[in-house]
Every structure is written in structure tokens, then in C-alpha cells.
Coordinates of N, CA, C and O in Angstrom, one line a residue:
X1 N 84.5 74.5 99.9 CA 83.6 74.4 98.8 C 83.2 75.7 98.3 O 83.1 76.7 99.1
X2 N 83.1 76.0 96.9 CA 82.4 77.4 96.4 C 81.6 77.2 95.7 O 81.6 76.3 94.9
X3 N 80.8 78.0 95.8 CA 79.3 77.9 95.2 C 79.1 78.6 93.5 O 79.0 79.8 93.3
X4 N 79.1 77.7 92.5 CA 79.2 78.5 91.3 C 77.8 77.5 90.5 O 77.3 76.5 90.8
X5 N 77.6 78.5 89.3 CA 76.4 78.1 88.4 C 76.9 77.5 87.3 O 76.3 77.5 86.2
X6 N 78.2 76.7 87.4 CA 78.7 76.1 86.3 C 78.3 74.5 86.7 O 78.0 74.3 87.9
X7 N 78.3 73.5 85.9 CA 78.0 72.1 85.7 C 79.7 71.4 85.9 O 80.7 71.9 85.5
X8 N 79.7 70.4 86.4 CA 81.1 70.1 87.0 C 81.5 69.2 85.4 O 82.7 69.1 85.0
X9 N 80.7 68.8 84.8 CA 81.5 69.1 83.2 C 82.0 70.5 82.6 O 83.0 70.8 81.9
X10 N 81.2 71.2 82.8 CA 81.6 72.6 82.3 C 83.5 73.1 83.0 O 84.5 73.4 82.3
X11 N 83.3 73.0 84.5 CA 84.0 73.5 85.1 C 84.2 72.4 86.0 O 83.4 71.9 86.8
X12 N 85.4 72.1 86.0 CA 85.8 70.6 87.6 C 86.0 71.2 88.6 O 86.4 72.4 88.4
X13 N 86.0 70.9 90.3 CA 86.2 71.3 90.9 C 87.3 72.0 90.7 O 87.3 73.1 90.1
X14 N 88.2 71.3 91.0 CA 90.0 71.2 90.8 C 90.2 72.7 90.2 O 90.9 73.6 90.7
X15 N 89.5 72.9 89.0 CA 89.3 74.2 88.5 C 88.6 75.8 88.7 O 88.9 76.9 88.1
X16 N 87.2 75.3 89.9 CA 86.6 76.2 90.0 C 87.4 76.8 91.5 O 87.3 78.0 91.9
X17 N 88.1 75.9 92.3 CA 89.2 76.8 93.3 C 90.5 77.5 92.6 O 91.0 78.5 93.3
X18 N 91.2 77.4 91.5 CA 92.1 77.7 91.1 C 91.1 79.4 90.3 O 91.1 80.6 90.5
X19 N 90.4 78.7 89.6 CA 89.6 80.3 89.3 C 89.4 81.7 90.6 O 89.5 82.9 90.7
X20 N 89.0 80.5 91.3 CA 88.9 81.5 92.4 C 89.8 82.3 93.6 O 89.7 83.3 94.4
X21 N 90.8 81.2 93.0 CA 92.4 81.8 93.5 C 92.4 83.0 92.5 O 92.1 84.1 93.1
X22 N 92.5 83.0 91.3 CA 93.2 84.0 90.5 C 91.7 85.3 90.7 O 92.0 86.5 90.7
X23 N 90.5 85.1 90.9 CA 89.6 85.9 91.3 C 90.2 86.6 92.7 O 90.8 87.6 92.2
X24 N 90.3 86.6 93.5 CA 91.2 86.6 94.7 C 91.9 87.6 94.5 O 91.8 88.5 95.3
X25 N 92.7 87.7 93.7 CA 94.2 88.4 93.4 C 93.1 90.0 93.3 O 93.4 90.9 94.1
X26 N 92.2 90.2 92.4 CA 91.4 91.3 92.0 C 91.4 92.3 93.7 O 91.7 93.5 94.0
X27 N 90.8 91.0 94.5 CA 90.1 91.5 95.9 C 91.6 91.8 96.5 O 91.7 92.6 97.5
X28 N 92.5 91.3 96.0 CA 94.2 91.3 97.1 C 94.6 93.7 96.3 O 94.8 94.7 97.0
X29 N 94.5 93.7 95.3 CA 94.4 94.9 94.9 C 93.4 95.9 95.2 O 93.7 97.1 95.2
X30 N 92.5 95.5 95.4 CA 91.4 96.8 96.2 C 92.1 96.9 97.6 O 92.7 97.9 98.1
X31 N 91.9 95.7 98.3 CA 92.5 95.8 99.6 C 93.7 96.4 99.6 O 94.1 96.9 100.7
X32 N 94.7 96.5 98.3 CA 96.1 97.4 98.9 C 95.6 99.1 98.7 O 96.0 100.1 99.2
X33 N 94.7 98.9 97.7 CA 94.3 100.4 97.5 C 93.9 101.3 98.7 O 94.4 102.4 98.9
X34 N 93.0 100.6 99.6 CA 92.4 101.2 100.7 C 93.6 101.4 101.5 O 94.1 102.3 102.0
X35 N 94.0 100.1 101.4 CA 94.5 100.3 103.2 C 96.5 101.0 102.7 O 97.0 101.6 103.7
X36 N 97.1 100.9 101.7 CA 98.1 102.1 101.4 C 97.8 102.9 101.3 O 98.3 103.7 102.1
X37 N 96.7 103.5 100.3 CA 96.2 105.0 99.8 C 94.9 105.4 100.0 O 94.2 106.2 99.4
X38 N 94.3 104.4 101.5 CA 93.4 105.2 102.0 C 92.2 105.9 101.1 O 91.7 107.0 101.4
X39 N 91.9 105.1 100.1 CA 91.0 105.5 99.2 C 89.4 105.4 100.1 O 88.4 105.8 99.5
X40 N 89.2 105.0 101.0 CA 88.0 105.1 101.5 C 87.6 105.6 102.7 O 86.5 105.4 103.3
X41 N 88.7 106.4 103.2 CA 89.1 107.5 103.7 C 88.5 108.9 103.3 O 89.2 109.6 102.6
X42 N 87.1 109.4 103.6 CA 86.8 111.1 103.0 C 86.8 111.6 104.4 O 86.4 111.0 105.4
X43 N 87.4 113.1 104.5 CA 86.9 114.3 104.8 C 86.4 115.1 104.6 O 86.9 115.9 103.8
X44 N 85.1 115.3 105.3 CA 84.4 117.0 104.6 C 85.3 117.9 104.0 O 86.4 118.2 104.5
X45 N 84.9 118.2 103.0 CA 85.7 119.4 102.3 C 84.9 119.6 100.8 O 84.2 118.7 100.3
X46 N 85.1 120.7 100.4 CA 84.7 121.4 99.5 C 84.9 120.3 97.9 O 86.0 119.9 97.6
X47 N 83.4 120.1 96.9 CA 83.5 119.5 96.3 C 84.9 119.2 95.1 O 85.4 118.2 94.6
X48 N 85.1 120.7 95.0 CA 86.7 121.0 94.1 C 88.0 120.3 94.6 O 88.9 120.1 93.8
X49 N 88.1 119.9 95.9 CA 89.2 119.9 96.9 C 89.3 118.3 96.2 O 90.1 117.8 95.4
X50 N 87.9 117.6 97.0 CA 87.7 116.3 96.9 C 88.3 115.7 95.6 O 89.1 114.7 95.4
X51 N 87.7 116.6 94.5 CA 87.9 116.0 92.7 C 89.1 116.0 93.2 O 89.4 114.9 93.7
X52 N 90.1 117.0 93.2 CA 91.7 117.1 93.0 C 92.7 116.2 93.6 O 93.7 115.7 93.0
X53 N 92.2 116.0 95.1 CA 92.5 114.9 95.7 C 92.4 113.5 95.1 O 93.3 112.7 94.8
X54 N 91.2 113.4 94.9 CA 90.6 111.8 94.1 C 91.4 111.9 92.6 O 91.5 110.9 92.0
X55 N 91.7 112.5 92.4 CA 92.1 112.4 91.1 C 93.5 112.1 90.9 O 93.9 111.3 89.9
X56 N 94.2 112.5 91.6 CA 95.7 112.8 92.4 C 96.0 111.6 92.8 O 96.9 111.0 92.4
X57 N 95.2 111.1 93.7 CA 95.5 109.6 94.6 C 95.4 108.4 93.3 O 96.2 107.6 92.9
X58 N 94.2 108.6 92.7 CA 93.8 107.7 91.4 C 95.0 107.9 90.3 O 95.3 106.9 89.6
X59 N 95.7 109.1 90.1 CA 97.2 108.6 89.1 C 98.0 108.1 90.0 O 98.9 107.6 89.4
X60 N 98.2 108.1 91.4 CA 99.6 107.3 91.7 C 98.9 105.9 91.8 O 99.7 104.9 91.9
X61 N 97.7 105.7 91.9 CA 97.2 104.3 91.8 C 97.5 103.6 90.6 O 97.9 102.5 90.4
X62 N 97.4 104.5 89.8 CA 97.4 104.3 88.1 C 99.3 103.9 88.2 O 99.8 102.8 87.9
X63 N 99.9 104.8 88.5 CA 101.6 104.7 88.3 C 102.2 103.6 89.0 O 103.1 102.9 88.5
X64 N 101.3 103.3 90.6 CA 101.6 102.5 91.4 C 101.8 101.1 91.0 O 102.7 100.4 91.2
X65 N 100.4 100.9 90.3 CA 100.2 99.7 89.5 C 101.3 99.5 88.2 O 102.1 98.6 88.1
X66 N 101.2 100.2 87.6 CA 102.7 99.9 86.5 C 103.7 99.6 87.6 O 104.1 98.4 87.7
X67 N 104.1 100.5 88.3 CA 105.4 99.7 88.9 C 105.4 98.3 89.3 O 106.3 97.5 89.0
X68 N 104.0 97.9 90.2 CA 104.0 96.6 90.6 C 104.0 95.9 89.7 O 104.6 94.8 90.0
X69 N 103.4 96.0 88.0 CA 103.4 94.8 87.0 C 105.0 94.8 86.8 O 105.6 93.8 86.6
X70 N 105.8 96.4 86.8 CA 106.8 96.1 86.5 C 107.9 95.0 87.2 O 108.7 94.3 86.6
X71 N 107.5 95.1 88.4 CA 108.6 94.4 89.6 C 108.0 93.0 89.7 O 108.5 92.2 90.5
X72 N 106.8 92.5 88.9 CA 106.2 91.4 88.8 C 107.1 90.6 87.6 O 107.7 89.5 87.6
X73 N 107.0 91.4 86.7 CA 107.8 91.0 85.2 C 109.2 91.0 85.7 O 110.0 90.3 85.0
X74 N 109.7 91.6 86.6 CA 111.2 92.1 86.6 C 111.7 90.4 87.6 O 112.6 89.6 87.3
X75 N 110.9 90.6 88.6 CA 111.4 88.6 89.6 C 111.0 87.6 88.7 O 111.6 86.5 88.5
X76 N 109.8 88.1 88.2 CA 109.4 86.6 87.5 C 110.4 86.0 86.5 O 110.8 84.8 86.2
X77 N 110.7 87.1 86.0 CA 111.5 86.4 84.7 C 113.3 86.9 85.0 O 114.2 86.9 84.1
X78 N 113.4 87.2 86.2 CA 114.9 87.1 87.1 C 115.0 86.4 87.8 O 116.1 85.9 87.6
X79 N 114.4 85.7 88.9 CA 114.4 85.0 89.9 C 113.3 83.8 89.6 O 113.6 82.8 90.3
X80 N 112.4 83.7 88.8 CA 111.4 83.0 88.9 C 110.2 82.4 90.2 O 109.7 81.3 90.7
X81 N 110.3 84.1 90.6 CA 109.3 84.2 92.2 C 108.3 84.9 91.9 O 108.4 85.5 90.9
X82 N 107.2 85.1 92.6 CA 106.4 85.6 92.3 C 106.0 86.9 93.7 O 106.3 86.6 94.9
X83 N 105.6 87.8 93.6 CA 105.8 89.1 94.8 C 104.0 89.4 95.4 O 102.9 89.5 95.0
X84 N 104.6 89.4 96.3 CA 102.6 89.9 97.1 C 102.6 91.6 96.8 O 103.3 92.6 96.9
X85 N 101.2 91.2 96.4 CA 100.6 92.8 96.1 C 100.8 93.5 97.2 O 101.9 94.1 97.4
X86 N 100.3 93.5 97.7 CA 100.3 94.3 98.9 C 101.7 95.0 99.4 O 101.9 96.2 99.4
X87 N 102.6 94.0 99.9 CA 103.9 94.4 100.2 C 104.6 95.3 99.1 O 105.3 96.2 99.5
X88 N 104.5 95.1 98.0 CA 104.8 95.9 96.9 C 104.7 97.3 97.1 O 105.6 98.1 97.4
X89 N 103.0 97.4 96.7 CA 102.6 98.7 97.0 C 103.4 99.4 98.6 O 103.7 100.6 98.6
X90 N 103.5 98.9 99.4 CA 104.0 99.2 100.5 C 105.3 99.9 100.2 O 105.9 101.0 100.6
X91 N 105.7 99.0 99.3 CA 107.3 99.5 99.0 C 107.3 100.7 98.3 O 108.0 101.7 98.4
X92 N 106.4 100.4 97.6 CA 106.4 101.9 96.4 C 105.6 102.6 96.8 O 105.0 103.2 96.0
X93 N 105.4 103.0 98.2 CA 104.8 104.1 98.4 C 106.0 104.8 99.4 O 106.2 105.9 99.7
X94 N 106.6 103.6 99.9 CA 107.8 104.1 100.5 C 108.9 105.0 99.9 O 109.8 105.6 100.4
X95 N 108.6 105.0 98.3 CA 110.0 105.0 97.7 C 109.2 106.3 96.7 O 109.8 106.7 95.6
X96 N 107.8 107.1 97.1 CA 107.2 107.9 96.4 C 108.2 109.5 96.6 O 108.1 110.3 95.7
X97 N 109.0 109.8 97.5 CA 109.7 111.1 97.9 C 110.9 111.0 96.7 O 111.1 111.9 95.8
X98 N 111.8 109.6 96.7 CA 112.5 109.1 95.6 C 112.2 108.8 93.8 O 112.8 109.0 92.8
X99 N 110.7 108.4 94.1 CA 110.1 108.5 92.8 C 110.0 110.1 91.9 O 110.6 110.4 90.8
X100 N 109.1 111.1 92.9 CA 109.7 112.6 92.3 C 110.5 113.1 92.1 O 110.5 113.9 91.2
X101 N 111.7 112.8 92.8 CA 112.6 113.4 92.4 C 113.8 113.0 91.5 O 114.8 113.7 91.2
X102 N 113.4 111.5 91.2 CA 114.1 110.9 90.0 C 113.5 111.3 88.7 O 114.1 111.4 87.6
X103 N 111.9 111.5 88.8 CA 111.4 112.7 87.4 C 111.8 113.3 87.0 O 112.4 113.4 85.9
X104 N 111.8 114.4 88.2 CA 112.2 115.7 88.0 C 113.7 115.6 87.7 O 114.1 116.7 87.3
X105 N 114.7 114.7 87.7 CA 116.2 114.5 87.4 C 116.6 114.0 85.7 O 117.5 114.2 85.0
X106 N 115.5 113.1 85.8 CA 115.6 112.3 84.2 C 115.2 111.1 84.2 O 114.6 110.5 85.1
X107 N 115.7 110.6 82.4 CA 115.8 109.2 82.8 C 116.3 108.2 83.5 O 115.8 107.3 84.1
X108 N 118.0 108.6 83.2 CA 119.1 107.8 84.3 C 118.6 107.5 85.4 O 118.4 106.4 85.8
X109 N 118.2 108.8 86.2 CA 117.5 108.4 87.5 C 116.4 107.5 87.9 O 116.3 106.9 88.9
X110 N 115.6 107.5 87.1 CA 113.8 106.9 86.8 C 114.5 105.5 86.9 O 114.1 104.6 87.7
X111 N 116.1 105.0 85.8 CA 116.9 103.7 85.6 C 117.1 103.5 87.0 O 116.3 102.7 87.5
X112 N 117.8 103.9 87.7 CA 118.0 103.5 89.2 C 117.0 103.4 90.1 O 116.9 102.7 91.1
X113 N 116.2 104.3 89.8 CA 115.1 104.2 90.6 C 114.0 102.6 90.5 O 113.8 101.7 91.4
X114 N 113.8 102.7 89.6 CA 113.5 101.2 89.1 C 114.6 99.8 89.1 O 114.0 98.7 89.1
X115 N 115.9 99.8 89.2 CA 116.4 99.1 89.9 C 116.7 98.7 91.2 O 117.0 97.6 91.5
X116 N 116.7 100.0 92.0 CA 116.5 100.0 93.8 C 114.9 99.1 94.0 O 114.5 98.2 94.7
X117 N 114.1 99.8 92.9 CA 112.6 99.2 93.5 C 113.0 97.5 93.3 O 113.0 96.6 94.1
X118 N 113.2 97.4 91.8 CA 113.2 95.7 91.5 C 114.3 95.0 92.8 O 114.1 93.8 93.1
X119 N 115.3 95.8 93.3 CA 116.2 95.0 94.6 C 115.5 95.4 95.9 O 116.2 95.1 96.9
X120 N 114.4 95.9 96.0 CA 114.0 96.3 97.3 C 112.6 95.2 97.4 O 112.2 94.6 98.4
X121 N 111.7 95.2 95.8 CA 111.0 94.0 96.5 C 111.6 92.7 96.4 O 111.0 92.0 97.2
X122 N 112.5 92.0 96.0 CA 113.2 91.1 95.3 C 113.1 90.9 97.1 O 112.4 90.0 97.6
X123 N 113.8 91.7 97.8 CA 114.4 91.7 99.7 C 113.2 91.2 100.4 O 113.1 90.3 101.2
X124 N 112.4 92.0 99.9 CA 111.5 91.8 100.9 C 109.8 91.5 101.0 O 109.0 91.4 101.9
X125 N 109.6 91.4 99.6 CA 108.4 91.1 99.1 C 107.7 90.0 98.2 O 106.7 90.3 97.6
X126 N 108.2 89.0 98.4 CA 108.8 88.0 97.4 C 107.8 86.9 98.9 O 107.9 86.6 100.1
X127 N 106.7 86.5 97.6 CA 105.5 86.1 98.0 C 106.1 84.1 98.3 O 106.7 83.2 97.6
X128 N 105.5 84.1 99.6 CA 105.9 82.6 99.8 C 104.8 81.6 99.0 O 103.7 81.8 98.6
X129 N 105.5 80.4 98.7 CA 104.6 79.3 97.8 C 103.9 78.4 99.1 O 104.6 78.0 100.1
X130 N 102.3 78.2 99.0 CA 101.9 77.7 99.9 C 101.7 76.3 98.8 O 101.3 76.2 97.7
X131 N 102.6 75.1 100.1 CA 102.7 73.8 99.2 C 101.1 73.2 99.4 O 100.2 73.3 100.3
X132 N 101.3 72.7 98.2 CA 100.3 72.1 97.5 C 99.2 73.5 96.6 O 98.0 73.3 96.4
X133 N 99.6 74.3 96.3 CA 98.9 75.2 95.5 C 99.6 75.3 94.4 O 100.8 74.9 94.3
X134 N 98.9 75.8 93.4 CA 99.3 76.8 92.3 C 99.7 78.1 92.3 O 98.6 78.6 92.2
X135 N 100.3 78.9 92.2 CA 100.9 80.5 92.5 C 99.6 80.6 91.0 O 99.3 79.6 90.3
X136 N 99.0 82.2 90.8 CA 98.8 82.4 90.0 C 99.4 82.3 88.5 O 98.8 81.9 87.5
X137 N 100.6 82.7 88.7 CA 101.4 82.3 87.5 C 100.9 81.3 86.9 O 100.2 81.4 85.9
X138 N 101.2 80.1 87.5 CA 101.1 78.6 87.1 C 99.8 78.7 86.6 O 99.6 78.3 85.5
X139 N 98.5 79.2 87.5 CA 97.4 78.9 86.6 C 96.8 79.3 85.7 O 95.8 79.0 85.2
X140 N 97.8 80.3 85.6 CA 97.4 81.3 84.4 C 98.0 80.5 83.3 O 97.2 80.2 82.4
X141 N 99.2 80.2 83.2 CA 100.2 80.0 82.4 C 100.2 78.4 82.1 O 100.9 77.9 81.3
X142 N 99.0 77.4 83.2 CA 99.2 76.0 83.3 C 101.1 75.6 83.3 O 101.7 74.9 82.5
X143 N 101.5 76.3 84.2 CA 102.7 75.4 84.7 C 103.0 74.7 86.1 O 102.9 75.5 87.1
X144 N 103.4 73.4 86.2 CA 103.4 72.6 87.4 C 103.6 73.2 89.0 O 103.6 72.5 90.0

């Protein structure tokens, strides 16, 4: 049961767990933040150090996230699967020593680089359907 201030005409059950699935997803991204990039992780250190750090971790969060919407758009509309956050970010943090140095090379490389990523979550990140649910997709998109 979940406890909401909506009227079950306003909102049907059926509906207020599917909301709360797709609410969910928000908490499944904080959770990859912390526990990949250790964002709530501090050490004493000098207030300058900290900004540069925090700032530094917050664009690969920022980049990280593009990748993941990329490798989300890339199965979805290849494979028609849907990928867990988490495992993702896992990947792409694996694949950060590879990521620099396909910058620093070009675009061609940035091209392969992003195809290793789209066949490396495709392998192994590729979110199971729990029967009788909705994948977000579907309830975003109302498909069966």
C-alpha cells in the first residue's frame, strides 16, 4: 500500500504504484551517485581542494549521465530492453581511463568508444523484466 493525498478518482491504485515505480527510478540514480562516485564521501581538506574535487566529480556525473541516457536510447530502440542504472554507471566508470583518452584522440575514437560502451551494457547490464510489472518505459509510454 502507499500512502498519497490524491482521491482514488483522481488517481487509481493501479496508478499510484506505477507512479511510484517511475518515482523510484529518481532514488535508483542518487543511489548510483553515492555508491560509484562516492559523493558522500568527504575528507578534511582545505575549502579550495573540496570545490575542485566537488566540481570535477559533479561533471563526470553530468557526462556519466549522458552516456547512460545514451546506452538507454541505444538498447531501447536496438534490442527493445531496457538497462539498470546502476550497472551502467558501473560500466562507465570502468571504461573512464578509455573515455580520456578517446577525447584526447578525436572523434572516430569518442565513435568506438561509444560503441564498446553500447556492446558492453547490451552484455551485461540489461535490466531483467519482473513479470507481472511495467518496465518504466511502458509506463511512461503506456505500452503493454
Amino acid at each position: 500500500a502507499h500512502i498519497t493525498n490524491t482521491t482514488q478518482e483522481q488517481l487509481p491504485d493501479k496508478q499510484v504504484r506505477e507512479f511510484y515505480s517511475l518515482r523510484w527510478q529518481i532514488e535508483i540514480i542518487f543511489k548510483a551517485w553515492k555508491s560509484v562516485y562516492h559523493i558522500d564521501k568527504v575528507k578534511k581538506m582545505k575549502i579550495e581542494r573540496f570545490e575542485c574535487i566537488n566540481y570535477g566529480i559533479l561533471i563526470l556525473i553530468i557526462l556519466s549521465t549522458h552516456l547512460l541516457a545514451f546506452c538507454k536510447y541505444k538498447l531501447h530502440s536496438t534490442y527493445i530492453e531496457e538497462i539498470s542504472e546502476l550497472k551502467t554507471f558501473k560500466t562507465i566508470k570502468g571504461l573512464l581511463t578509455e573515455l580520456k583518452a578517446a577525447v584526447k584522440q578525436g572523434q572516430k575514437s569518442i565513435g568506438n568508444l561509444l560503441d564498446l560502451l553500447a556492446a558492453s551494457t547490451h552484455k551485461t547490464c540489461v535490466k531483467q523484466q519482473k513479470k507481472g510489472r511495467k518496465s518504466p518505459y511502458n509506463i511512461i509510454y503506456q505500452t503493454p
